[in-house]
Amino acid sequence: QWLWVMMATLVYNLVMIIGRAVFWELQNVLPVLWYCLDYLCDLIYLLDMGVRANEGYLEQGLLVRDRKKLLRNYLTSKIFKYDVISILPTDITYLFTGLQCKQHVPCPVLVRINRLFRIPRMGEFFEKTETLTNYPNVFRICKIVFYILVIIHWNACLYFAISYAIGFGTDKWVYRNLTVDNNHQFSRQYIYSFYWSTLTLTTIGETPQPEMDFEYLFVTIDFLVGVLIFATIVGNVGSMITNMNAARAEFQNRMDGVKQYMEFRKVSKDLETRVIKWFDYLWSNKQSMDEDSVLKTLPDKLKAEIAIHVHLHTLKQVRIFQDCEPGLLVELVLKLTLQVFSPGDFVCRKGDVGKEMYIVKRGSLSVVADDGKQILATLGAGSVFGEVSILNIAGNKTGNRRTANVRSVGYSDLFCLSKDDLWDALTE
């Protein structure tokens, strides 16, 4: 939360210091407000130094909390030097230059440019927010857009400053004469400069032809910077968009592969339609993700905690597991696998050898008679079936054979626990 405060402060200084130093109309429109915000930012900078002096760090794998060690670590770091530079009272020069700025560039506020030495704090904000957010690709795109706007803004300020140095209206390249139309207004000055900067850096439009050597030099440097920066930005944006669609592309490739196989094997249209609808159901319910491949990078401890959080409530609904030891439940949770059945699919048939039990996560299933028409019972979320076939109960006449026909009514999501996995967990 503190980094959000620092981010707002840094954005203000990054945008307003150069803007007010170049556009005197902006500086003079609300001078009292600007100076109040300036010194509020300075206060936040001082508080931030206190926050940094109490930030923990790792030493031999342990988080250091000792105040003296934390302070010593901060004072001996390079960060402290930048923080001190960023808070130096350069405003004292106002005593000599005054606070007024009338048609003069740069305005006295430029002496606060040292506040930008705190910019590395912005990088920390971006890094931590990107790590914590659930939408990293969207955040990266917003970050790129922010970079673009800041670069265009600074370039617009430089253009206006150069126009002032050369002389407004002296040629067609510089900003127009202030005495004509509304050219003296801040809104016209900034919008035109921002427009010129955007066209120049993006190289997507025609700008007035330079006439002086310095103008040619500035535009040439702008073109080179624009090509380098925006080529990097476009490449990053392309990569981000590709990453955002990576899951969909991978899923589509899997589905296309199955379609090609069915076409090659001359599968019937009815079965092909059922397979495609099954894929659509997986994607619409966000079940196309391979959980094993996603979680395999995690250590076993964290993997177990995630599995417990996701599946333990469902497993506790099974009557035969309600009084089990917590350790056994944890082992069983890690062995649960999700299976999806389409409408009309038989999960099991009477007389089949039972090798797994099922827990209904979502959907509806019917227990039907041998004729497949008479419905004997209906199973919903939390229901369990198939456990008798895998427990090797003494005296059970059916052994490990299924005792009923179970058919999925619509699309059903079932957790499956195999007999081998159950007995492995019991043995351990």
Short mmCIF file of C-alpha atoms in Angstrom, two decimals:
data_model
loop_
_atom_site.label_atom_id
_atom_site.label_comp_id
_atom_site.label_asym_id
_atom_site.label_seq_id
_atom_site.Cartn_x
_atom_site.Cartn_y
_atom_site.Cartn_z
CA GLN A 1 0.00 0.00 0.00
CA TRP A 2 2.87 2.37 0.74
CA LEU A 3 4.29 1.72 -2.71
CA TRP A 4 1.00 2.96 -4.19
CA VAL A 5 1.50 6.26 -2.33
CA MET A 6 5.07 6.46 -3.59
CA MET A 7 3.95 5.64 -7.13
CA ALA A 8 1.47 8.54 -7.13
CA THR A 9 4.16 10.87 -5.77
CA LEU A 10 6.70 9.79 -8.39
CA VAL A 11 4.23 10.14 -11.24
CA TYR A 12 3.44 13.68 -10.08
CA ASN A 13 7.11 14.65 -10.01
CA LEU A 14 7.92 12.83 -13.26
CA VAL A 15 5.17 14.62 -15.17
CA MET A 16 4.76 17.98 -13.45
CA ILE A 17 8.33 19.12 -12.81
CA ILE A 18 9.30 19.15 -16.49
CA GLY A 19 5.82 20.30 -17.51
CA ARG A 20 5.77 23.29 -15.17
CA ALA A 21 9.40 24.12 -15.99
CA VAL A 22 8.56 24.50 -19.68
CA PHE A 23 4.92 25.63 -19.86
CA TRP A 24 4.75 28.80 -17.78
CA GLU A 25 0.98 28.96 -18.18
CA LEU A 26 0.72 25.63 -16.35
CA GLN A 27 2.98 26.93 -13.58
CA ASN A 28 0.95 30.11 -13.14
CA VAL A 29 -2.54 28.64 -13.28
CA LEU A 30 -2.54 27.30 -9.68
CA PRO A 31 0.80 28.21 -8.08
CA VAL A 32 -0.37 27.75 -4.46
CA LEU A 33 -1.69 24.26 -5.21
CA TRP A 34 1.54 23.27 -6.99
CA TYR A 35 3.75 24.34 -4.08
CA CYS A 36 1.51 22.58 -1.55
CA LEU A 37 1.74 19.37 -3.60
CA ASP A 38 5.51 19.82 -3.99
CA TYR A 39 6.13 19.94 -0.27
CA LEU A 40 3.63 17.17 0.40
CA CYS A 41 5.73 15.03 -1.97
CA ASP A 42 8.86 16.05 -0.07
CA LEU A 43 7.21 14.93 3.18
CA ILE A 44 6.31 11.59 1.58
CA TYR A 45 9.93 11.23 0.42
CA LEU A 46 11.12 11.72 4.02
CA LEU A 47 8.60 9.18 5.31
CA ASP A 48 9.73 6.78 2.60
CA MET A 49 13.28 6.98 3.91
CA GLY A 50 11.92 5.87 7.28
CA VAL A 51 10.04 3.03 5.63
CA ARG A 52 13.16 1.91 3.76
CA ALA A 53 15.20 2.01 6.97
CA ASN A 54 12.80 -0.57 8.45
CA GLU A 55 12.48 -2.88 5.45
CA GLY A 56 13.63 -6.42 6.25
CA TYR A 57 16.18 -8.32 4.22
CA LEU A 58 17.33 -11.93 4.08
CA GLU A 59 20.55 -13.00 5.74
CA GLN A 60 21.48 -16.69 5.46
CA GLY A 61 17.85 -17.44 4.59
CA LEU A 62 16.44 -15.65 7.65
CA LEU A 63 14.50 -12.39 7.64
CA VAL A 64 16.43 -9.77 9.60
CA ARG A 65 14.20 -7.68 11.90
CA ASP A 66 16.78 -6.09 14.19
CA ARG A 67 16.33 -2.29 13.91
CA LYS A 68 20.04 -1.51 14.20
CA LYS A 69 20.98 -4.00 11.46
CA LEU A 70 18.21 -2.72 9.21
CA LEU A 71 19.32 0.88 9.67
CA ARG A 72 22.97 0.00 9.07
CA ASN A 73 22.07 -1.94 5.92
CA TYR A 74 20.08 1.03 4.57
CA LEU A 75 22.71 3.66 5.39
CA THR A 76 25.47 1.66 3.69
CA SER A 77 23.46 0.96 0.54
CA LYS A 78 23.57 2.87 -2.75
CA ILE A 79 19.84 3.45 -2.40
CA PHE A 80 20.45 5.74 0.59
CA LYS A 81 22.72 7.99 -1.48
CA TYR A 82 20.07 8.39 -4.18
CA ASP A 83 17.42 9.06 -1.54
CA VAL A 84 19.53 11.81 0.02
CA ILE A 85 20.17 13.43 -3.37
CA SER A 86 16.43 13.31 -4.15
CA ILE A 87 15.56 15.22 -0.97
CA LEU A 88 18.25 17.91 -1.09
CA PRO A 89 16.58 21.34 -0.51
CA THR A 90 17.29 22.75 -3.96
CA ASP A 91 14.18 24.90 -3.53
CA ILE A 92 16.39 27.34 -1.65
CA THR A 93 17.26 28.84 -5.04
CA TYR A 94 13.73 30.31 -5.07
CA LEU A 95 15.19 33.01 -2.77
CA PHE A 96 17.30 34.22 -5.71
CA THR A 97 15.11 33.39 -8.71
CA GLY A 98 11.71 34.15 -7.19
CA LEU A 99 8.55 32.10 -7.74
CA GLN A 100 7.09 33.93 -10.73
CA CYS A 101 7.52 32.60 -14.27
CA LYS A 102 6.20 34.82 -17.06
CA GLN A 103 6.96 33.72 -20.62
CA HIS A 104 10.30 32.36 -19.57
CA VAL A 105 11.84 28.88 -20.03
CA PRO A 106 12.92 27.18 -17.88
CA CYS A 107 10.81 28.19 -14.89
CA PRO A 108 12.40 28.10 -11.41
CA VAL A 109 10.63 24.82 -10.57
CA LEU A 110 13.27 23.02 -12.67
CA VAL A 111 15.55 23.09 -9.61
CA ARG A 112 13.40 20.26 -8.21
CA ILE A 113 14.62 17.92 -10.94
CA ASN A 114 16.68 16.07 -8.32
CA ARG A 115 13.39 14.57 -7.05
CA LEU A 116 13.59 12.17 -9.98
CA PHE A 117 16.51 10.35 -8.31
CA ARG A 118 13.78 8.44 -6.44
CA ILE A 119 12.54 6.86 -9.70
CA PRO A 120 14.02 3.39 -8.86
CA ARG A 121 11.22 3.14 -6.30
CA MET A 122 8.82 3.04 -9.25
CA GLY A 123 10.61 -0.04 -10.57
CA GLU A 124 10.03 -1.76 -7.22
CA PHE A 125 6.34 -0.92 -7.46
CA PHE A 126 6.07 -2.40 -10.95
CA GLU A 127 7.98 -5.55 -9.99
CA LYS A 128 5.98 -6.30 -6.84
CA THR A 129 2.61 -5.45 -8.38
CA GLU A 130 3.31 -7.65 -11.40
CA THR A 131 4.20 -10.51 -9.05
CA LEU A 132 1.07 -10.13 -6.92
CA THR A 133 -1.56 -9.37 -9.55
CA ASN A 134 -3.78 -12.09 -11.02
CA TYR A 135 -3.68 -10.33 -14.39
CA PRO A 136 0.05 -9.90 -15.13
CA ASN A 137 -0.32 -9.50 -18.89
CA VAL A 138 -2.91 -6.74 -18.54
CA PHE A 139 -0.66 -5.02 -15.99
CA ARG A 140 2.35 -5.25 -18.35
CA ILE A 141 0.37 -3.64 -21.16
CA CYS A 142 -0.73 -0.82 -18.83
CA LYS A 143 2.91 -0.36 -17.81
CA ILE A 144 4.00 -0.11 -21.45
CA VAL A 145 1.26 2.45 -22.17
CA PHE A 146 2.45 4.46 -19.15
CA TYR A 147 6.03 4.43 -20.46
CA ILE A 148 4.85 5.59 -23.89
CA LEU A 149 2.86 8.50 -22.48
CA VAL A 150 5.74 9.64 -20.26
CA ILE A 151 8.24 9.53 -23.14
CA ILE A 152 5.89 11.48 -25.43
CA HIS A 153 5.24 14.01 -22.64
CA TRP A 154 8.94 14.66 -22.03
CA ASN A 155 9.63 14.94 -25.74
CA ALA A 156 6.75 17.42 -26.10
CA CYS A 157 8.27 19.54 -23.34
CA LEU A 158 11.66 19.48 -25.05
CA TYR A 159 10.06 20.54 -28.34
CA PHE A 160 8.36 23.51 -26.71
CA ALA A 161 11.57 24.50 -24.91
CA ILE A 162 13.55 24.38 -28.18
CA SER A 163 10.85 26.42 -29.89
CA TYR A 164 11.23 29.04 -27.15
CA ALA A 165 15.02 29.08 -27.57
CA ILE A 166 14.79 29.51 -31.36
CA GLY A 167 11.82 31.87 -31.21
CA PHE A 168 8.12 31.15 -31.54
CA GLY A 169 6.87 31.56 -35.09
CA THR A 170 10.32 32.23 -36.60
CA ASP A 171 9.85 29.30 -39.01
CA LYS A 172 7.29 26.62 -39.77
CA TRP A 173 8.92 23.95 -37.60
CA VAL A 174 8.79 25.70 -34.23
CA TYR A 175 5.65 26.42 -32.21
CA ARG A 176 3.50 29.17 -33.63
CA ASN A 177 3.57 32.87 -32.74
CA LEU A 178 1.94 33.41 -29.33
CA THR A 179 0.13 36.57 -30.44
CA VAL A 180 -1.92 34.76 -33.08
CA ASP A 181 -5.29 33.13 -32.29
CA ASN A 182 -5.21 31.06 -29.08
CA ASN A 183 -1.54 30.10 -29.26
CA HIS A 184 -0.87 31.76 -25.90
CA GLN A 185 -3.19 29.37 -24.07
CA PHE A 186 -1.68 26.43 -22.21
CA SER A 187 -4.17 23.94 -23.63
CA ARG A 188 -3.23 24.85 -27.22
CA GLN A 189 0.51 24.86 -26.43
CA TYR A 190 0.52 21.46 -24.73
CA ILE A 191 -1.87 19.67 -27.09
CA TYR A 192 0.07 20.83 -30.17
CA SER A 193 3.43 19.89 -28.61
CA PHE A 194 2.07 16.49 -27.52
CA TYR A 195 0.65 15.93 -31.00
CA TRP A 196 3.98 16.83 -32.62
CA SER A 197 5.87 14.56 -30.23
CA THR A 198 3.51 11.64 -30.91
CA LEU A 199 3.85 11.95 -34.70
CA THR A 200 7.63 12.28 -34.51
CA LEU A 201 8.33 9.41 -32.12
CA THR A 202 5.90 7.01 -33.75
CA THR A 203 6.84 8.13 -37.29
CA ILE A 204 3.23 7.62 -38.40
CA GLY A 205 2.44 11.12 -39.69
CA GLU A 206 3.88 14.15 -41.41
CA THR A 207 5.39 16.92 -39.30
CA PRO A 208 6.59 20.40 -40.40
CA GLN A 209 9.92 20.31 -42.24
CA PRO A 210 12.92 21.48 -40.12
CA GLU A 211 14.71 24.55 -41.44
CA MET A 212 17.69 25.07 -39.14
CA ASP A 213 20.60 22.72 -38.52
CA PHE A 214 19.72 22.30 -34.84
CA GLU A 215 16.14 21.47 -35.78
CA TYR A 216 17.34 18.78 -38.19
CA LEU A 217 19.61 17.39 -35.48
CA PHE A 218 16.82 17.26 -32.90
CA VAL A 219 14.35 15.60 -35.29
CA THR A 220 16.98 13.06 -36.38
CA ILE A 221 17.70 12.12 -32.74
CA ASP A 222 13.95 11.93 -32.11
CA PHE A 223 13.49 9.55 -35.05
CA LEU A 224 16.30 7.29 -33.85
CA VAL A 225 15.04 7.27 -30.28
CA GLY A 226 11.50 6.68 -31.50
CA VAL A 227 12.54 3.73 -33.68
CA LEU A 228 14.53 2.09 -30.89
CA ILE A 229 12.04 2.70 -28.11
CA PHE A 230 8.89 1.89 -30.00
CA ALA A 231 10.40 -1.14 -31.69
CA THR A 232 11.14 -2.46 -28.21
CA ILE A 233 7.68 -1.52 -26.97
CA VAL A 234 5.86 -3.06 -29.94
CA GLY A 235 7.91 -6.23 -29.53
CA ASN A 236 7.02 -6.43 -25.85
CA VAL A 237 3.36 -5.77 -26.51
CA GLY A 238 3.34 -8.47 -29.19
CA SER A 239 4.92 -10.95 -26.77
CA MET A 240 2.39 -10.05 -24.09
CA ILE A 241 -0.57 -10.49 -26.41
CA THR A 242 0.88 -13.82 -27.53
CA ASN A 243 1.22 -14.90 -23.89
CA MET A 244 -2.34 -13.80 -23.15
CA ASN A 245 -3.58 -16.06 -25.95
CA ALA A 246 -1.10 -18.87 -25.28
CA ALA A 247 -3.58 -21.00 -23.31
CA ARG A 248 -6.25 -20.63 -25.99
CA ALA A 249 -3.75 -21.39 -28.77
CA GLU A 250 -2.49 -24.51 -27.01
CA PHE A 251 -6.04 -25.70 -26.38
CA GLN A 252 -7.00 -25.01 -30.00
CA ASN A 253 -3.98 -27.01 -31.23
CA ARG A 254 -5.03 -29.98 -29.11
CA MET A 255 -8.58 -29.78 -30.45
CA ASP A 256 -7.37 -29.43 -34.05
CA GLY A 257 -5.18 -32.50 -33.59
CA VAL A 258 -8.16 -34.54 -32.40
CA LYS A 259 -10.26 -33.24 -35.31
CA GLN A 260 -7.61 -34.28 -37.83
CA TYR A 261 -7.35 -37.71 -36.24
CA MET A 262 -11.13 -38.21 -36.35
CA GLU A 263 -11.24 -37.14 -39.98
CA PHE A 264 -8.38 -39.48 -40.84
CA ARG A 265 -10.08 -42.41 -39.06
CA LYS A 266 -13.49 -41.65 -40.61
CA VAL A 267 -15.20 -41.15 -37.25
CA SER A 268 -18.98 -40.70 -37.47
CA LYS A 269 -20.38 -37.17 -37.46
CA ASP A 270 -22.38 -37.84 -34.31
CA LEU A 271 -19.30 -38.89 -32.34
CA GLU A 272 -17.27 -36.04 -33.82
CA THR A 273 -19.93 -33.55 -32.67
CA ARG A 274 -19.88 -35.02 -29.15
CA VAL A 275 -16.09 -34.70 -28.99
CA ILE A 276 -16.17 -31.05 -30.14
CA LYS A 277 -18.91 -30.21 -27.64
CA TRP A 278 -16.80 -31.84 -24.90
CA PHE A 279 -13.88 -29.58 -25.82
CA ASP A 280 -16.20 -26.55 -25.78
CA TYR A 281 -17.39 -27.51 -22.31
CA LEU A 282 -13.82 -27.80 -21.05
CA TRP A 283 -12.91 -24.35 -22.35
CA SER A 284 -16.09 -22.59 -21.20
CA ASN A 285 -15.62 -23.97 -17.67
CA LYS A 286 -11.88 -23.20 -17.65
CA GLN A 287 -10.97 -26.87 -17.26
CA SER A 288 -8.57 -27.04 -20.19
CA MET A 289 -5.62 -26.41 -17.90
CA ASP A 290 -3.29 -29.32 -17.18
CA GLU A 291 -3.02 -29.09 -13.39
CA ASP A 292 -0.07 -31.47 -13.16
CA SER A 293 2.07 -29.44 -15.57
CA VAL A 294 1.13 -26.17 -13.87
CA LEU A 295 1.93 -27.36 -10.35
CA LYS A 296 4.97 -29.52 -11.09
CA THR A 297 7.33 -26.56 -10.53
CA LEU A 298 6.12 -26.18 -6.93
CA PRO A 299 7.73 -28.04 -4.02
CA ASP A 300 5.73 -30.98 -2.65
CA LYS A 301 4.74 -29.03 0.47
CA LEU A 302 3.12 -26.16 -1.44
CA LYS A 303 1.60 -28.56 -3.96
CA ALA A 304 -0.03 -30.47 -1.08
CA GLU A 305 -1.39 -27.27 0.48
CA ILE A 306 -2.96 -26.19 -2.81
CA ALA A 307 -4.49 -29.63 -3.32
CA ILE A 308 -5.87 -29.59 0.23
CA HIS A 309 -7.39 -26.15 -0.31
CA VAL A 310 -9.03 -27.26 -3.57
CA HIS A 311 -10.11 -30.84 -2.82
CA LEU A 312 -10.20 -31.52 0.94
CA HIS A 313 -13.76 -30.24 1.45
CA THR A 314 -15.00 -32.56 -1.29
CA LEU A 315 -13.15 -35.57 0.13
CA LYS A 316 -14.55 -34.99 3.63
CA GLN A 317 -18.05 -35.42 2.22
CA VAL A 318 -17.28 -39.10 1.61
CA ARG A 319 -18.67 -40.99 4.61
CA ILE A 320 -15.94 -43.62 4.75
CA PHE A 321 -13.27 -40.92 4.95
CA GLN A 322 -14.92 -38.65 7.55
CA ASP A 323 -13.14 -40.28 10.51
CA CYS A 324 -9.78 -40.83 8.80
CA GLU A 325 -6.53 -39.37 10.05
CA PRO A 326 -5.62 -35.99 8.53
CA GLY A 327 -2.42 -37.48 7.11
CA LEU A 328 -4.39 -40.06 5.10
CA LEU A 329 -6.74 -37.39 3.76
CA VAL A 330 -3.75 -35.35 2.59
CA GLU A 331 -2.33 -38.37 0.76
CA LEU A 332 -5.68 -39.08 -0.88
CA VAL A 333 -6.19 -35.45 -1.88
CA LEU A 334 -2.93 -35.51 -3.85
CA LYS A 335 -4.13 -38.58 -5.78
CA LEU A 336 -7.53 -37.23 -6.89
CA THR A 337 -7.90 -36.66 -10.62
CA LEU A 338 -10.68 -34.75 -12.39
CA GLN A 339 -12.65 -36.44 -15.16
CA VAL A 340 -15.37 -34.86 -17.32
CA PHE A 341 -18.22 -36.93 -18.78
CA SER A 342 -20.51 -35.86 -21.62
CA PRO A 343 -24.32 -36.18 -21.66
CA GLY A 344 -25.33 -39.84 -21.98
CA ASP A 345 -21.89 -41.25 -21.11
CA PHE A 346 -21.90 -44.27 -18.81
CA VAL A 347 -19.46 -43.71 -15.95
CA CYS A 348 -19.73 -47.38 -15.01
CA ARG A 349 -21.85 -50.38 -15.95
CA LYS A 350 -23.21 -53.15 -13.80
CA GLY A 351 -20.87 -56.15 -13.73
CA ASP A 352 -17.75 -54.26 -14.84
CA VAL A 353 -14.59 -54.65 -12.78
CA GLY A 354 -14.32 -51.62 -10.51
CA LYS A 355 -10.90 -50.01 -10.38
CA GLU A 356 -11.84 -46.55 -9.09
CA MET A 357 -14.39 -44.65 -7.04
CA TYR A 358 -16.00 -41.33 -7.95
CA ILE A 359 -16.99 -38.15 -6.12
CA VAL A 360 -19.39 -35.83 -7.93
CA LYS A 361 -18.01 -32.30 -8.04
CA ARG A 362 -20.58 -30.80 -10.42
CA GLY A 363 -23.40 -32.09 -12.57
CA SER A 364 -26.13 -34.70 -12.33
CA LEU A 365 -25.97 -38.46 -12.86
CA SER A 366 -28.66 -41.15 -13.00
CA VAL A 367 -28.54 -44.68 -11.65
CA VAL A 368 -30.47 -46.62 -14.30
CA ALA A 369 -31.81 -50.14 -14.61
CA ASP A 370 -30.40 -52.70 -17.01
CA ASP A 371 -32.80 -51.53 -19.74
CA GLY A 372 -31.22 -48.05 -19.59
CA LYS A 373 -34.63 -46.35 -19.28
CA GLN A 374 -35.83 -46.74 -15.71
CA ILE A 375 -34.12 -44.25 -13.35
CA LEU A 376 -33.52 -45.76 -9.91
CA ALA A 377 -31.76 -42.79 -8.28
CA THR A 378 -30.20 -39.43 -9.06
CA LEU A 379 -26.76 -38.35 -7.88
CA GLY A 380 -25.72 -34.72 -7.47
CA ALA A 381 -22.78 -32.68 -6.21
CA GLY A 382 -21.14 -34.36 -3.19
CA SER A 383 -22.47 -37.83 -4.00
CA VAL A 384 -20.10 -40.79 -3.94
CA PHE A 385 -20.29 -44.11 -5.75
CA GLY A 386 -18.00 -46.98 -6.64
CA GLU A 387 -16.31 -47.21 -3.23
CA VAL A 388 -17.60 -50.74 -2.58
CA SER A 389 -15.74 -52.13 -5.57
CA ILE A 390 -12.31 -50.91 -4.44
CA LEU A 391 -12.37 -51.60 -0.68
CA ASN A 392 -12.16 -55.44 -0.75
CA ILE A 393 -14.87 -55.72 1.91
CA ALA A 394 -14.96 -59.22 3.42
CA GLY A 395 -18.18 -61.09 2.68
CA ASN A 396 -19.13 -58.86 -0.23
CA LYS A 397 -20.79 -61.18 -2.75
CA THR A 398 -20.15 -58.95 -5.76
CA GLY A 399 -16.41 -58.67 -5.08
CA ASN A 400 -14.93 -55.88 -7.11
CA ARG A 401 -17.76 -55.88 -9.66
CA ARG A 402 -19.96 -52.84 -10.24
CA THR A 403 -23.43 -53.17 -8.80
CA ALA A 404 -25.22 -50.46 -10.81
CA ASN A 405 -25.29 -48.54 -14.06
CA VAL A 406 -24.43 -44.85 -13.63
CA ARG A 407 -25.02 -42.46 -16.54
CA SER A 408 -24.25 -38.76 -16.86
CA VAL A 409 -27.35 -36.63 -17.49
CA GLY A 410 -25.49 -33.53 -18.71
CA TYR A 411 -21.84 -32.64 -18.48
CA SER A 412 -20.51 -33.94 -15.17
CA ASP A 413 -17.26 -33.25 -13.36
CA LEU A 414 -16.13 -36.16 -11.19
CA PHE A 415 -13.14 -36.62 -8.92
CA CYS A 416 -11.66 -40.07 -9.46
CA LEU A 417 -9.65 -42.08 -6.90
CA SER A 418 -8.16 -45.28 -8.24
CA LYS A 419 -7.95 -48.49 -6.25
CA ASP A 420 -4.14 -48.63 -6.55
CA ASP A 421 -3.78 -45.07 -5.26
CA LEU A 422 -6.10 -45.76 -2.32
CA TRP A 423 -4.25 -48.87 -1.21
CA ASP A 424 -0.88 -47.22 -1.71
CA ALA A 425 -1.98 -44.43 0.64
CA LEU A 426 -3.32 -46.97 3.19
CA THR A 427 -0.07 -48.96 3.03
CA GLU A 428 2.02 -45.86 3.66
#
